[in-house]
XYZ file of N, CA and C in Angstrom:
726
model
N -30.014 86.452 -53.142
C -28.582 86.431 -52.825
C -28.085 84.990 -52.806
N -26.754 84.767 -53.347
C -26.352 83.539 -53.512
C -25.874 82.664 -51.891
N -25.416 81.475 -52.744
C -24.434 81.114 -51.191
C -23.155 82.135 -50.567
N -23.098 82.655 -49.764
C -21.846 83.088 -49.008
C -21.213 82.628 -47.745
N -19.719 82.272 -48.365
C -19.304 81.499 -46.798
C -18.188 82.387 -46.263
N -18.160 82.429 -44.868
C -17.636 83.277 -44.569
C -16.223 82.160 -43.429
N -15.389 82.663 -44.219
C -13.673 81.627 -43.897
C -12.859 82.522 -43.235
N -11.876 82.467 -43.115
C -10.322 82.657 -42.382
C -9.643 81.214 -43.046
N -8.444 81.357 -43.786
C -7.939 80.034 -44.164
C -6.844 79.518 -43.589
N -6.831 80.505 -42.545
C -5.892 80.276 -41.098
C -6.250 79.210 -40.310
N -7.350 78.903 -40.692
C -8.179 78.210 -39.806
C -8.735 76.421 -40.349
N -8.518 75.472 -39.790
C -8.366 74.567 -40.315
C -9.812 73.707 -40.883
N -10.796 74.319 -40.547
C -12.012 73.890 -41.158
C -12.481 74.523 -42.013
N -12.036 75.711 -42.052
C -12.786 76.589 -43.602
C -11.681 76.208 -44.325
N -10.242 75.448 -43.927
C -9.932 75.152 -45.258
C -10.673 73.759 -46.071
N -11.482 73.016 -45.105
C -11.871 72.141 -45.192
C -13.033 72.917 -46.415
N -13.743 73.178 -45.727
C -14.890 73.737 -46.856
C -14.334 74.625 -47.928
N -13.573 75.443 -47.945
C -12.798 76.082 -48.884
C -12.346 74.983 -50.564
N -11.887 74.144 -49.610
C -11.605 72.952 -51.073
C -12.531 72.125 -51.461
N -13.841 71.702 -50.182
C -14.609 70.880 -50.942
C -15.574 71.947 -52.000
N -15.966 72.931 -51.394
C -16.293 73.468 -52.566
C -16.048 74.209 -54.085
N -14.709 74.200 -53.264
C -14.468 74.735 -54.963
C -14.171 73.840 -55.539
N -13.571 72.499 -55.439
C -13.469 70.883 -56.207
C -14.596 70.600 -56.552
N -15.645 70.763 -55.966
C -17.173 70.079 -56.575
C -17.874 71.476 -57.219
N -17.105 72.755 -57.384
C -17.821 73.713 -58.560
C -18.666 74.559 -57.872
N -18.983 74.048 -56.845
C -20.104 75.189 -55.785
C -19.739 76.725 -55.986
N -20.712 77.363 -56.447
C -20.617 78.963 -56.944
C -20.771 79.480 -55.332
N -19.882 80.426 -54.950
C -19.794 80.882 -53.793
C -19.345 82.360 -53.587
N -20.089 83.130 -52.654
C -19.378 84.491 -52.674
C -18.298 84.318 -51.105
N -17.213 84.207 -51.200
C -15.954 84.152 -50.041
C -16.172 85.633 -49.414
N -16.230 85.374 -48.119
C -16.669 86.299 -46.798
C -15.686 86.250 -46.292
N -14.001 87.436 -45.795
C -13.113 86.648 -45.456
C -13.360 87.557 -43.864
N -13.373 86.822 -43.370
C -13.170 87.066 -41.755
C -12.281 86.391 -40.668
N -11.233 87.658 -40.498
C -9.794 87.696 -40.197
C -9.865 87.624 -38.392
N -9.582 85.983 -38.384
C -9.738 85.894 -36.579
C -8.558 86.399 -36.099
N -7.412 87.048 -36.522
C -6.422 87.521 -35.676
C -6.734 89.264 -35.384
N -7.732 89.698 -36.222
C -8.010 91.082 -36.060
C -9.458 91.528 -35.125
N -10.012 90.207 -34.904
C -10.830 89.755 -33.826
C -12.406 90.152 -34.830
N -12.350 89.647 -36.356
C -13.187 90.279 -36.929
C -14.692 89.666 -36.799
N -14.410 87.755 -36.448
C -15.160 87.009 -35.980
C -16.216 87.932 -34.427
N -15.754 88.756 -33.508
C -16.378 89.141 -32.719
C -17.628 90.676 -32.760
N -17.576 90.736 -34.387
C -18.107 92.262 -34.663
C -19.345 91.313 -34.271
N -20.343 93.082 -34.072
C -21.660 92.703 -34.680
C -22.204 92.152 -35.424
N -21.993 92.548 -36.776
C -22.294 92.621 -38.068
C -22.168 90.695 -38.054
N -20.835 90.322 -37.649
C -20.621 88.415 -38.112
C -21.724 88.040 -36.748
N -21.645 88.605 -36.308
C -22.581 88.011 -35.110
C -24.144 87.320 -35.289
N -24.461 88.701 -36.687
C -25.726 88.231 -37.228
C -25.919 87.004 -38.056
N -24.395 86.678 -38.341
C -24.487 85.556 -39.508
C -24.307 84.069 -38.383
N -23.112 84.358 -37.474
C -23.175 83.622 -36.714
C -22.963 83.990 -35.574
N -23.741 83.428 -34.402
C -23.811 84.309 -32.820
C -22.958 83.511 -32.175
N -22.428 81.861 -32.867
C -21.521 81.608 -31.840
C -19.604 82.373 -32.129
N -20.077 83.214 -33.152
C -18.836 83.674 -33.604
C -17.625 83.153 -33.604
N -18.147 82.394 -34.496
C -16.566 81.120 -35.144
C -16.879 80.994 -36.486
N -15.601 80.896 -36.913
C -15.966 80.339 -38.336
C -15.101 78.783 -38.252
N -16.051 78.449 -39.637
C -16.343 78.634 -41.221
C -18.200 79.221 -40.451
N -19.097 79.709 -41.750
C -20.435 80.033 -41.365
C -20.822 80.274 -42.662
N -21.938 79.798 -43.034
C -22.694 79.719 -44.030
C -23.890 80.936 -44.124
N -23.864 81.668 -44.934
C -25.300 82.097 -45.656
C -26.255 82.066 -46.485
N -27.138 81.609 -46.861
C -28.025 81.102 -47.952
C -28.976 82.012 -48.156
N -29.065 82.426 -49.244
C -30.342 83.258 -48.777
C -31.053 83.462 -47.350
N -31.782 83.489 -47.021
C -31.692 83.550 -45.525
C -31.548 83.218 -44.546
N -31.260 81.796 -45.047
C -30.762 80.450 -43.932
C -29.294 80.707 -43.971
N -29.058 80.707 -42.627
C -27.442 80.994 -41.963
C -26.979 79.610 -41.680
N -26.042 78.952 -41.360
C -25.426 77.597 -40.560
C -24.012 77.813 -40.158
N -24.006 77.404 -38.529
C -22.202 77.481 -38.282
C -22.013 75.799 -38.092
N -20.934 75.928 -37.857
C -20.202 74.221 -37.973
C -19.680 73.669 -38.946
N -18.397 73.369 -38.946
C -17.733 72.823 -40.453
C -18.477 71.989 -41.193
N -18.546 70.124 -39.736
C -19.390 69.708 -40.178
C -20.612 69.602 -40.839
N -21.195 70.357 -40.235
C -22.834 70.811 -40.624
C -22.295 71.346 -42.025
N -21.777 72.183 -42.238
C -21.737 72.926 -43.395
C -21.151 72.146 -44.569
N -20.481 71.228 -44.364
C -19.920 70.472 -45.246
C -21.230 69.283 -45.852
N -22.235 69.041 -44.925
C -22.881 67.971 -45.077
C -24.218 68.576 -45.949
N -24.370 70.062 -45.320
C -25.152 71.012 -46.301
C -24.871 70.864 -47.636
N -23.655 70.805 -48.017
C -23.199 71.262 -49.004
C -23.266 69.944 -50.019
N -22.580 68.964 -49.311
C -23.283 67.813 -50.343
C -24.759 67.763 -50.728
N -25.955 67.949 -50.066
C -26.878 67.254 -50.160
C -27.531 68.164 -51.055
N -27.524 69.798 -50.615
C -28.104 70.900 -51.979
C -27.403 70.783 -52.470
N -25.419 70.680 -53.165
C -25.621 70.151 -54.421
C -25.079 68.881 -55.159
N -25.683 68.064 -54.613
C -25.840 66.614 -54.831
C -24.634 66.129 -55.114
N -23.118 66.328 -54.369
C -22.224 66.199 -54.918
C -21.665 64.801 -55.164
N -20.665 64.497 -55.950
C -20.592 62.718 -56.181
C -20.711 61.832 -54.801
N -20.689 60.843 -54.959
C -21.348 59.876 -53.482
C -20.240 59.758 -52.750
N -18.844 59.490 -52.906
C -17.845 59.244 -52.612
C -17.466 60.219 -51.388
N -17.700 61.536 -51.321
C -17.903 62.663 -51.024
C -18.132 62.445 -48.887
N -20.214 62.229 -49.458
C -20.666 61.429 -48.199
C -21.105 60.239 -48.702
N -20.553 58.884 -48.674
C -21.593 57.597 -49.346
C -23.297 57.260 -48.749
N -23.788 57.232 -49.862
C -25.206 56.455 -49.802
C -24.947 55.464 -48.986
N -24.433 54.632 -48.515
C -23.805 53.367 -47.986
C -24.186 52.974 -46.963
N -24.904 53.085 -46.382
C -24.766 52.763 -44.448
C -23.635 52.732 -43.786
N -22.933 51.977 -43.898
C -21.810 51.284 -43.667
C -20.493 52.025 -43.859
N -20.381 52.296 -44.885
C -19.413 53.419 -45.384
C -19.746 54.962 -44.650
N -20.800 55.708 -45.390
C -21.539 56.816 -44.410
C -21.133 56.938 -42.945
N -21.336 55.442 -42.203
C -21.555 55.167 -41.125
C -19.345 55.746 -40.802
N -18.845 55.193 -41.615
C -17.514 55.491 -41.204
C -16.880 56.735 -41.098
N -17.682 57.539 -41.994
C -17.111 58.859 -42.634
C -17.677 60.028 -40.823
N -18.938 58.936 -40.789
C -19.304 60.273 -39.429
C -18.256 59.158 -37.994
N -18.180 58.141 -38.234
C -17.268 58.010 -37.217
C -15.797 58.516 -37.196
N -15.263 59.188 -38.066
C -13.835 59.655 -37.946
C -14.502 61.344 -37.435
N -15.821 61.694 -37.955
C -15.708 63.242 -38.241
C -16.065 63.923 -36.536
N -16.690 62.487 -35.922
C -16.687 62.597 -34.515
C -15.429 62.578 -33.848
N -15.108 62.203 -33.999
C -13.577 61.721 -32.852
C -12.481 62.762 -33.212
N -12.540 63.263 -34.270
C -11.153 64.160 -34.789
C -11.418 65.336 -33.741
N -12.973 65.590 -33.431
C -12.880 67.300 -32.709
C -12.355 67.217 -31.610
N -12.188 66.000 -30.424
C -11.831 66.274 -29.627
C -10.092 65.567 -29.353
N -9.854 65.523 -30.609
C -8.342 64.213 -30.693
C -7.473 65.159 -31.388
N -7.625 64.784 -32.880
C -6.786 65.265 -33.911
C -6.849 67.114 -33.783
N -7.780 67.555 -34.263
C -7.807 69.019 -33.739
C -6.995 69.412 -32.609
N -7.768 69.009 -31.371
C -6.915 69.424 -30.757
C -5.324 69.849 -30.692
N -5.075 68.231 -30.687
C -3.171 68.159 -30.374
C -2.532 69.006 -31.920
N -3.267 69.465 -33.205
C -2.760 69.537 -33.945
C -2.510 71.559 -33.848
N -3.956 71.740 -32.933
C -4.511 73.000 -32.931
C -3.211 73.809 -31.819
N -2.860 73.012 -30.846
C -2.244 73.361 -30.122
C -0.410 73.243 -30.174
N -0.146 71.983 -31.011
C 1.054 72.398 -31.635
C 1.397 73.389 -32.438
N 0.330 73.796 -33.040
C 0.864 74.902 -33.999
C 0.865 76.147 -33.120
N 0.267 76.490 -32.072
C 0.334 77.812 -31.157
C 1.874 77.494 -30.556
N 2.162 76.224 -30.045
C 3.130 75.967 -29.031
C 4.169 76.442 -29.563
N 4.394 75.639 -31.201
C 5.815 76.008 -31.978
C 6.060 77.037 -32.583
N 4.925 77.430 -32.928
C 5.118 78.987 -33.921
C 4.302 80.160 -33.568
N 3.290 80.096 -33.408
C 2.530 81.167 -32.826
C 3.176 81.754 -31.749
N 3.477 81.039 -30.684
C 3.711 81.712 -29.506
C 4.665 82.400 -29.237
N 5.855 82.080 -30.145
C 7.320 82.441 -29.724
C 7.165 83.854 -30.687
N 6.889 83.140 -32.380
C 6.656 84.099 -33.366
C 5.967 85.543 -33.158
N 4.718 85.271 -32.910
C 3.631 85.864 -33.384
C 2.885 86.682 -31.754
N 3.404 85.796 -30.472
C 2.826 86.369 -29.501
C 4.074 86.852 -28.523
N 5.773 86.716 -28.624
C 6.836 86.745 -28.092
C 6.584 86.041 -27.088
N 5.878 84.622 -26.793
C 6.027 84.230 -25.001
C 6.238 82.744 -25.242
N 7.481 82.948 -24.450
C 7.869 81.426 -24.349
C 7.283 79.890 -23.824
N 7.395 79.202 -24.407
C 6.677 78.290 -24.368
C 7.479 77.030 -23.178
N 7.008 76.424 -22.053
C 7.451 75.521 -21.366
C 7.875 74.377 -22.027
N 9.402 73.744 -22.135
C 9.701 72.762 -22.585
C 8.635 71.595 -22.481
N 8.505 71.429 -21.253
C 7.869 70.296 -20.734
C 6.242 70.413 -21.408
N 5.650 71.445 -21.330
C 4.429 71.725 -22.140
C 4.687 71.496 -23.650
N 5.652 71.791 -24.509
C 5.461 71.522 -25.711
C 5.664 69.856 -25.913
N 6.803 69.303 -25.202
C 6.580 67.842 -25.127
C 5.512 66.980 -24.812
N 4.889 67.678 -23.774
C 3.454 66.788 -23.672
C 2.586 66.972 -25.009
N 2.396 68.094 -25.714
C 1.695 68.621 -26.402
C 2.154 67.586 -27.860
N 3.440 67.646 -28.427
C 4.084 66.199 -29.141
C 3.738 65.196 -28.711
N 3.722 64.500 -27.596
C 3.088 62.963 -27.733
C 1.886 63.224 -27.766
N 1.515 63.796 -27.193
C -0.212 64.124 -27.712
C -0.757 63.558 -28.758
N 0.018 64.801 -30.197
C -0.263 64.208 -30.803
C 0.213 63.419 -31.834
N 1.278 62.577 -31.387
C 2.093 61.541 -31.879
C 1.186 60.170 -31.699
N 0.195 60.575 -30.857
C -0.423 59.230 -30.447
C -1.681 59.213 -31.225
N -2.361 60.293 -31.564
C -3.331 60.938 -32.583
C -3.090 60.437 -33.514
N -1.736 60.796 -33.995
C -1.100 60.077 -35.725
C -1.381 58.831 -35.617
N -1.032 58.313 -34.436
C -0.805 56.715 -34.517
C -2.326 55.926 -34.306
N -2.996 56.642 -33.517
C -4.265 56.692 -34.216
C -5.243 56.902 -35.417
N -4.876 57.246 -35.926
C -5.548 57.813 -37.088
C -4.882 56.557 -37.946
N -3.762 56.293 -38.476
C -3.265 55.121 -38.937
C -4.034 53.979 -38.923
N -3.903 53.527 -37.177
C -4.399 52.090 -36.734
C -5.891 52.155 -36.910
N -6.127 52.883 -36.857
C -7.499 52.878 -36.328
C -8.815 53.336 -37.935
N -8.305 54.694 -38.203
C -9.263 55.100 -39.261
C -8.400 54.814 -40.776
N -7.453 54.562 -40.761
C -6.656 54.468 -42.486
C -6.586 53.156 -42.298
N -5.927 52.672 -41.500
C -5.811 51.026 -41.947
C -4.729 50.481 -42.913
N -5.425 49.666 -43.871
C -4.056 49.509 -45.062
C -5.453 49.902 -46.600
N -6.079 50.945 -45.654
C -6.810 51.779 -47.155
C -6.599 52.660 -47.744
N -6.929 53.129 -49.020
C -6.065 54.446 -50.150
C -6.833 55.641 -48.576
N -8.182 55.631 -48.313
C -8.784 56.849 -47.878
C -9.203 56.812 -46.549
N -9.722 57.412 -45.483
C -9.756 56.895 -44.471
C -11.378 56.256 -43.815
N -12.190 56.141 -45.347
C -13.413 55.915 -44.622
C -13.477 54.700 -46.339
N -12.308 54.018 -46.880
C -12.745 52.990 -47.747
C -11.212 53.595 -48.846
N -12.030 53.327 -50.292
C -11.321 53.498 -51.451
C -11.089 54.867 -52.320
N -12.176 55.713 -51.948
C -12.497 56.827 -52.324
C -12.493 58.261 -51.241
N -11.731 59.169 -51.537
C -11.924 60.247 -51.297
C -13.262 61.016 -50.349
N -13.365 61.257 -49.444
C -14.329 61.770 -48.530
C -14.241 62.686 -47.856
N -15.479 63.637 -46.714
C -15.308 64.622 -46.723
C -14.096 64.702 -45.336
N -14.269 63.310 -44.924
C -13.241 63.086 -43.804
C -11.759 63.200 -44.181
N -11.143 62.742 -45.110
C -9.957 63.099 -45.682
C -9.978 64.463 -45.766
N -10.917 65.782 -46.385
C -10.248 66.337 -46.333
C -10.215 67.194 -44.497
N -11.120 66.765 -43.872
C -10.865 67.548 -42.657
C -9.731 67.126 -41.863
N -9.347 65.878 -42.182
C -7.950 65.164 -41.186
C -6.783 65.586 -42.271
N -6.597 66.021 -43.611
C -5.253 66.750 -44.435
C -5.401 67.961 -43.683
N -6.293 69.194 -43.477
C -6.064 70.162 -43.334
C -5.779 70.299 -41.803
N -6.030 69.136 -41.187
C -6.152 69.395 -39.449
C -4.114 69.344 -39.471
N -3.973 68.536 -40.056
C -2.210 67.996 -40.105
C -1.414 68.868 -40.949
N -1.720 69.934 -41.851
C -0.909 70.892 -41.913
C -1.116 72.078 -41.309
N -1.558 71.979 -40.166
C -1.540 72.971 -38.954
C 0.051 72.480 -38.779
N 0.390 71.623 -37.603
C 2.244 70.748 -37.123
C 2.991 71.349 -38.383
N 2.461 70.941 -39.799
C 3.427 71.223 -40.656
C 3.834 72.541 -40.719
N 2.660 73.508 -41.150
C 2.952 74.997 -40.691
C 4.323 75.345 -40.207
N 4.144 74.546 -38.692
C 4.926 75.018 -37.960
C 6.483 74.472 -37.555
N 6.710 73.801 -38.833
C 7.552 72.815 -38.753
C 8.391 71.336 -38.647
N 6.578 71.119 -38.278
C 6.751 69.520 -37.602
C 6.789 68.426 -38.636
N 7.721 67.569 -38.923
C 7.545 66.823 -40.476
C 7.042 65.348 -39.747
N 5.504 65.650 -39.821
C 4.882 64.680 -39.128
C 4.896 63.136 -40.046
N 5.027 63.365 -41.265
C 5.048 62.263 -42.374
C 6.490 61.454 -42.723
N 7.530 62.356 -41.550
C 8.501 61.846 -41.722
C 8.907 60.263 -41.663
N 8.578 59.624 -41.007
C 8.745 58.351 -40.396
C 7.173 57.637 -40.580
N 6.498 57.860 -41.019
C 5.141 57.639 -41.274
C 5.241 57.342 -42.653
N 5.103 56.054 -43.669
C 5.313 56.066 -44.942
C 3.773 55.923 -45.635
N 3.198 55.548 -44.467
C 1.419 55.181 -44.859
C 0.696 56.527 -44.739
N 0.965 56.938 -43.382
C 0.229 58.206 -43.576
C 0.685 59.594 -45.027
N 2.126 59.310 -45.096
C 2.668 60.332 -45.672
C 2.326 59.958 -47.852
N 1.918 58.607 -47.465
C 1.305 58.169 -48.949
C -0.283 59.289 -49.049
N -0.725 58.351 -47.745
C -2.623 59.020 -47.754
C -2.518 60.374 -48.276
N -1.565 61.197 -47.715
C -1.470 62.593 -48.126
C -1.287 62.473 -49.230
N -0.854 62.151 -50.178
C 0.084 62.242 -51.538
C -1.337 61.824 -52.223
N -1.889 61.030 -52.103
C -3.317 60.674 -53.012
C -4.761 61.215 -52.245
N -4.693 62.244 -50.939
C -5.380 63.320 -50.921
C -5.327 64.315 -51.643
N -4.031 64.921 -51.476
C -3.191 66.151 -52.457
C -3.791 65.903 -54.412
N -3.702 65.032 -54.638
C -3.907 64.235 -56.169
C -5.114 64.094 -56.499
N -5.857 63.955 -55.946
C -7.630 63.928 -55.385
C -8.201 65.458 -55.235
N -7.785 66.101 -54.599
C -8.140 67.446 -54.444
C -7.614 68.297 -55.477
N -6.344 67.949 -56.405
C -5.995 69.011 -57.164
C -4.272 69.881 -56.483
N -3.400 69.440 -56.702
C -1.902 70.441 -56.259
C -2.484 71.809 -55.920
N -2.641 72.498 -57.564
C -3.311 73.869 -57.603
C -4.098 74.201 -56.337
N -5.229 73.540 -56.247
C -6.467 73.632 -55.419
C -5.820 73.456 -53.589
N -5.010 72.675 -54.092
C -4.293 72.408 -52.232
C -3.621 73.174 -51.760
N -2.470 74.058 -52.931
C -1.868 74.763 -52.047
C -2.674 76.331 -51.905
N -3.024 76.556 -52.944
C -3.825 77.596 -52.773
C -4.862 77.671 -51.170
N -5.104 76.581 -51.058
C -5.794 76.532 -49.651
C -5.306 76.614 -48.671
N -3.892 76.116 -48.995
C -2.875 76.439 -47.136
C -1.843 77.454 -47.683
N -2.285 78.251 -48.665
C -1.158 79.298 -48.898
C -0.965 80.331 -47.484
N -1.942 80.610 -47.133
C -1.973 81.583 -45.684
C -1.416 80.497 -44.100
N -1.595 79.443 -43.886
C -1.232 78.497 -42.828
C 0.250 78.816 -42.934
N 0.540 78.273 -44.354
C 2.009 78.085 -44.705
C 2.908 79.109 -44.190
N 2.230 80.346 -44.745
C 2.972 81.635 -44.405
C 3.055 81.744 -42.772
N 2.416 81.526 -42.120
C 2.081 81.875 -40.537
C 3.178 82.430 -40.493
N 4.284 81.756 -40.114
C 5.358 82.115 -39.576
C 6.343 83.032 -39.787
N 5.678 83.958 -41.230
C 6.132 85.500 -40.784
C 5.237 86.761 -40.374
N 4.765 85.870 -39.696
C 3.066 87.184 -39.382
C 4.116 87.878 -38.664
N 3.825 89.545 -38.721
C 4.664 90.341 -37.763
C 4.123 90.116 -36.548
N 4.652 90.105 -35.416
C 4.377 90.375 -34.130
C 3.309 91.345 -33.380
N 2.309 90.160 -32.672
C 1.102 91.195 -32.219
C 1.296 91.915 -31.626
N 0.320 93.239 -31.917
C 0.504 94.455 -30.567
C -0.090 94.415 -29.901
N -0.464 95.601 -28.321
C -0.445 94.989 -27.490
C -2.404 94.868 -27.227
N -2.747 95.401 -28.295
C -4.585 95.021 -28.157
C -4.907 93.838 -28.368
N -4.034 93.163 -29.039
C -4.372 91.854 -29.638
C -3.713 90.658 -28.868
N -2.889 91.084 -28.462
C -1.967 90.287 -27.193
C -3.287 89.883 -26.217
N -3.784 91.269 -26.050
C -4.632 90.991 -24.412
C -5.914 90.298 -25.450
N -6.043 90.705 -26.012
C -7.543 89.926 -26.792
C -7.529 88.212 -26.705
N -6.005 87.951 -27.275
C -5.591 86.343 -27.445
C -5.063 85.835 -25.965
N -5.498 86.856 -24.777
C -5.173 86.172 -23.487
C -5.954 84.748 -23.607
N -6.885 85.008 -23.609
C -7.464 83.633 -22.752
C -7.490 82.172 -23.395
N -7.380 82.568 -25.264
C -6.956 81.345 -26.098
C -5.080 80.984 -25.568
N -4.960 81.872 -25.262
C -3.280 81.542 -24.944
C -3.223 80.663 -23.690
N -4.002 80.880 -22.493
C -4.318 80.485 -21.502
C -4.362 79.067 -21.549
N -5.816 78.730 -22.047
C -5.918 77.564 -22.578
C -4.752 76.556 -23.191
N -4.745 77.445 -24.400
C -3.260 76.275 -25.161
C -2.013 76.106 -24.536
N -2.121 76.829 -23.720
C -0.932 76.453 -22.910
C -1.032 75.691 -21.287
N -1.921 74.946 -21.359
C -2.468 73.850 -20.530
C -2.116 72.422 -20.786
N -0.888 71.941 -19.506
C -0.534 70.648 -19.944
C -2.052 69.948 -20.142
N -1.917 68.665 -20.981
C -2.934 67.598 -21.409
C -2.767 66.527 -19.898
């Protein structure tokens, strides 16, 4: 049995793996497992992955969860160009320092704007606290401004000159806000370039096809009431001032 990965492209790390592999040609059988129908919690995904999250890998009989992990899999069985992950020390060394810091920074504030602005009102009818969605904006207004100062710099990519697997996990983390409205590139002329020669790098075709489902969010019909109580406790959470 071949590779099978099992995505939701709702979800901002299988879009991550979603594009690096199909840009680098990786033959793949797509597993789609629908976290709003709670499909991530069957049995059956349980066997593939027990922490029941996606993205999740199958290999012949070797399973793997974690974007990261799975992304780094994926270069090394199939040897994809260097640029990707660099041979480099130095470079290498940069690509895992952004891929650390985004899970508990960029994700986040990006993960939780998109519930605040659109999910919640849309998709779950419950209003969202002014004051909570504002904290939740500087959040991650300060993230952006991080990511700038800190990992882009005055470079085309955010780990040097070339395209990496970190670019694409920080494009797909930032059209979560967009999703939902937020024109985060507005006033941003550096960041809103990086995008433009991510987008160009990855392929138009190949990009939107990957956030074709994000994009849409915002006419998901309105959950009923099994799924309401299911998404209690993620609701709980995201709706926790920072």
């Amino acid at each position: 049995m071949g590779l099978q990965l099992y995505l939701d492209l709702l979800s901002q790390p299988c879009r991550a793996v979603y594009i690096f592999a199909k840009k680098n040609g990786i033959p793949f059988e797509l597993r789609t497992v629908d976290l709003l129908k709670g499909q991530h919690y069957s049995d059956d995904f349980a066997q593939v992955n027990p922490l029941r999250k996606v993205p999740a890998l199958k290999d012949g009989d070797f399973t793997l969860a974690e974007s990261v992990a799975i992304l780094l899999y994926l270069t090394r069985k199939y040897e994809t160009p260097d640029h990707w992950y660099p041979q480099d020390l130095q470079a290498r060394a940069r690509v895992d320092e952004y891929l650390a810091w985004q899970h508990t920074a960029l994700r986040t504030s990006c993960t939780r704007t998109m519930w605040q602005k659109m999910l919640f009102p849309v998709f779950l009818g419950q209003r969202v606290p002014p004051e909570t969605l504002a904290s939740t904006l500087a959040e991650l207004d300060r993230c952006l401004q991080l990511l700038e100062d800190k990992f882009l710099k005055d470079q085309d990519f955010l780990s040097g000159p070339h395209i990496s697997v970190a670019d694409l996990v920080a494009i797909t983390e930032l059209m979560h806000p967009v999703s939902a409205g937020c024109d985060i590139f507005k006033n941003r002329p550096k960041l809103a370039a990086w995008r433009k020669r991510v987008e160009d790098a990855v392929g138009e075709d190949l990009f939107q096809e990957a956030h074709a489902v994000i994009m849409k969010a915002k006419d998901l019909p309105p959950a009923d009431t099994a799924m309401k109580e299911r998404l209690k406790p993620l609701a709980q959470l995201l709706l926790q001032v920072l």
